[in-house]
């Protein structure tokens, strides 16, 4: 075969212009057209090594689906992806492809990896109506085995979809009034439209998965009761929702939000439509956001859209920020101000006791710590006060204590996470598997999905042995 | 969808609703609450479980019409449905044979103290219940409460029923004259709970209050319900709602409760407007 010249120019993602998108909650990246997708797909050299597949935590048949896109057979592409990933519209939007499939793509060496994520998103968005009626691959015969999945975030949904495809009857129990977990309450509409999430959840339902809302494990029912009710295995995918705080003076003053509260008001309860929607939200004129991860970026960018001037305060440097690079760049374009090497030490309040400022300290980077990142060290005498009428604390989360208090036999690590086998998700309690953020602490959508899938396979083996 | 089995107005603006929710009824215990959403645009609001019936599969809530959600709720009739109800949430009240237990309730909390009084009585306690209201027309469930109390004391602001004054006065007198009380549980408006705490503190009597911060999820996810207890941040939904009254930072709590006063007013005006 004659060697074709490789095109090193990735097809750009069309985006709303920064000035416009600051005014709305519509999606920032508007998505490839069919022509864009075919052009980008044609850059893939379909290499034998399939590095990209190895880089994908759920091992999507990447070259195969891209090849279908090349020929314009988007329906086939969708089926290929769906064999391994029930939530491609979500993954195509929020996965850190730059450090997974695209990082190891053969063309990455030439700094031009195929835009796998954008193609995945394009395929997922292709004719959404098709998805529900479309074939879902050969279904296994019914096994008459019952599995309970607790939590409807990406780990629970993936585990449920996989088990349903293997012929088991699966019920998801979710504590909130909608399914989706962080995809619904955390990640904002402008990055992940909620209709996309619900369409993909409906796909999971179409596989035969039942979803019971308003059901809290550890409160409405216990895990042992599920076994009594005839469930033969339980998968725990309840995530890590409990927000961490700085534990500094005046942190509980009104106006100081946890990122989860702020984002749930905005995303889950649609507070940006207040008063048409009943849940209110106070948005300051000067908002300080503490943290450097995806959650901090989402909070900061939501606040901008609600009319605030926003400063992100992060105790290390820009390079050390754990947020996806694309989202940091988007945030910068949207006019968010960053104060690096800065750490809050107290909040100030006004005479209504409402937050009025955040006193910070400058930091410098010392020797690397256990995480391998250089440790921030306070600079003496560098205190200053950042005036603000609202502050959002986005420091990370840990699992809530409900499961721990209600499931004797489970073992927990010191951070409150469930101890489970890394490759199978099996916990120390018989018949119970766990995966996603409840095991790892805050991580990623795709790692939660990978864990859900691995657990499903192990649960299937276990059910076969019964 | 969850259907409303019955509605009853107890006194003006205070209603008791029985709602079909079999899973919650099976698990409910004194001191716990539910979170409900009236309709698809609705806010999630917490309400204490005032009663439950496992056989019928229902839970009862007593609520005061104060803002948008409770106004919307009060317009519903038996047979209507609400979108969501989840629970039982929060920890159950610690029930034990303490000896003499004094239960104090203000306003709609007369209803929420009922299951606690019943359980305390069943556990062998001498139960003294003190109920306060602005006037006699706002009192309800007097017979029910006296059936589970060894002593029922009523106070009204204007003296139209029981003794004139506030709920903290009778207990103060009892304590001053050396009557033995082993535990106090106070439930009602924040200001009433704060003053109950101040009253019992000098006597060193363990006093429990049921905190009612603004909430969203009720499962420890949003951090909205946080309360400063003994200088530490606790989440009312998963660590409470009951806490040691003497350890609470009341000023901070009340400031947090007022967070949305202006928005609530605006929302209520729209809600009350007949065209809306
Ligand atoms: C704001 C934000 C932005 C993020 N951005 C990204 C991103 O861009 N890319 C990325 O890869 N990752 C991102 N993440 C991380 C990612 O969302 C999580 O790692 C992932 O959602 C974890 O999935 P999960 O299934 O473990 O749990 P979750 O998504 O947390 O879902 C858990 C579900 O369980 C339910 N639940 C909890 N307790 C109970 C109970 N007792 N009974 C019943 N149900 C219960 C919860 O209500 C929830 O629905 C972000 C996270 C946040 C908060
Ligand atoms: C654990 C818990 C149990 C509760 N149990 C009951 C109950 O059994 N019966 C009942 O009537 N109420 C109860 N509440 C309070 C109830 O949740 C609020 O009254 C309700 O949220 C008001 O909703 P709304 O939209 O009608 O009014 P909003 O528009 O939210 O508020 C209107 C007015 O009520 C005040 N208010 C709002 N929330 C609260 C609150 N949490 N506590 C006190 N005042 C508030 C506001 O300051 C405002 O002035 C409980 C709260 C908690 C946290
Ligand atoms: S590694 Fe890159 S070029 Fe190779 S098959 Fe995968 S996407 Fe195509
Ligand atoms: S209500 Fe959200 S953490 Fe308690």
Short mmCIF file of N, CA, C and O and ligand atoms in Angstrom, two decimals, chain A residues 242-243, chain B residues 35 214-226 235-238, ligand 4:
data_model
loop_
_atom_site.label_atom_id
_atom_site.label_comp_id
_atom_site.label_asym_id
_atom_site.label_seq_id
_atom_site.Cartn_x
_atom_site.Cartn_y
_atom_site.Cartn_z
N UNK A 242 -19.98 14.22 49.41
CA UNK A 242 -19.83 15.07 50.60
C UNK A 242 -18.71 16.10 50.44
O UNK A 242 -17.54 15.73 50.34
N UNK A 243 -19.05 17.39 50.42
CA UNK A 243 -18.00 18.38 50.14
C UNK A 243 -17.04 18.61 51.31
O UNK A 243 -17.43 18.58 52.47
N UNK B 35 -38.02 14.76 52.27
CA UNK B 35 -37.88 15.91 51.39
C UNK B 35 -38.86 15.70 50.26
O UNK B 35 -38.94 14.60 49.70
N UNK B 214 -31.80 25.34 55.66
CA UNK B 214 -32.20 25.15 54.26
C UNK B 214 -31.46 23.91 53.75
O UNK B 214 -30.30 23.68 54.08
N UNK B 215 -32.14 23.10 52.99
CA UNK B 215 -31.54 21.86 52.48
C UNK B 215 -31.79 21.73 50.98
O UNK B 215 -32.70 22.34 50.45
N UNK B 216 -30.99 20.88 50.34
CA UNK B 216 -31.30 20.53 48.95
C UNK B 216 -31.48 19.01 48.85
O UNK B 216 -32.58 18.52 48.69
N UNK B 217 -30.39 18.26 48.96
CA UNK B 217 -30.49 16.81 48.70
C UNK B 217 -30.89 16.00 49.93
O UNK B 217 -31.58 15.01 49.82
N UNK B 218 -30.39 16.41 51.10
CA UNK B 218 -30.69 15.64 52.31
C UNK B 218 -29.86 14.39 52.48
O UNK B 218 -30.16 13.55 53.34
N UNK B 219 -28.83 14.20 51.65
CA UNK B 219 -28.00 13.00 51.76
C UNK B 219 -26.52 13.32 51.94
O UNK B 219 -25.67 12.46 51.74
N UNK B 220 -26.20 14.56 52.28
CA UNK B 220 -24.79 14.89 52.50
C UNK B 220 -24.05 15.22 51.21
O UNK B 220 -22.86 14.97 51.11
N UNK B 221 -24.72 15.76 50.23
CA UNK B 221 -24.06 16.05 48.96
C UNK B 221 -23.80 17.53 48.75
O UNK B 221 -22.77 17.91 48.21
N UNK B 222 -24.74 18.39 49.19
CA UNK B 222 -24.61 19.80 48.81
C UNK B 222 -23.87 20.66 49.84
O UNK B 222 -23.26 21.65 49.50
N UNK B 223 -23.95 20.28 51.11
CA UNK B 223 -23.28 21.07 52.13
C UNK B 223 -24.04 22.32 52.52
O UNK B 223 -23.54 23.17 53.27
N UNK B 224 -25.27 22.43 52.05
CA UNK B 224 -26.10 23.61 52.30
C UNK B 224 -26.60 23.63 53.74
O UNK B 224 -26.77 24.69 54.34
N UNK B 225 -26.80 22.46 54.34
CA UNK B 225 -27.46 22.35 55.64
C UNK B 225 -26.46 22.43 56.78
O UNK B 225 -26.75 22.01 57.88
N UNK B 226 -25.26 22.97 56.52
CA UNK B 226 -24.26 22.89 57.57
C UNK B 226 -24.58 23.77 58.77
O UNK B 226 -25.13 24.85 58.66
N UNK B 235 -23.29 18.43 59.15
CA UNK B 235 -24.37 18.48 58.17
C UNK B 235 -25.65 18.01 58.84
O UNK B 235 -25.75 16.87 59.28
N UNK B 236 -26.65 18.90 58.88
CA UNK B 236 -27.89 18.55 59.58
C UNK B 236 -28.57 17.32 58.97
O UNK B 236 -29.19 16.54 59.67
N UNK B 237 -28.44 17.13 57.66
CA UNK B 237 -29.19 16.03 57.03
C UNK B 237 -28.62 14.67 57.38
O UNK B 237 -29.38 13.72 57.54
N UNK B 238 -27.31 14.53 57.47
CA UNK B 238 -26.74 13.21 57.78
C UNK B 238 -26.19 13.09 59.20
O UNK B 238 -26.15 12.00 59.77
S1 LIG C 4 -28.98 18.96 52.56
FE1 LIG C 4 -27.32 18.79 51.19
S2 LIG C 4 -25.74 18.17 52.52
FE2 LIG C 4 -27.44 18.25 53.82
#
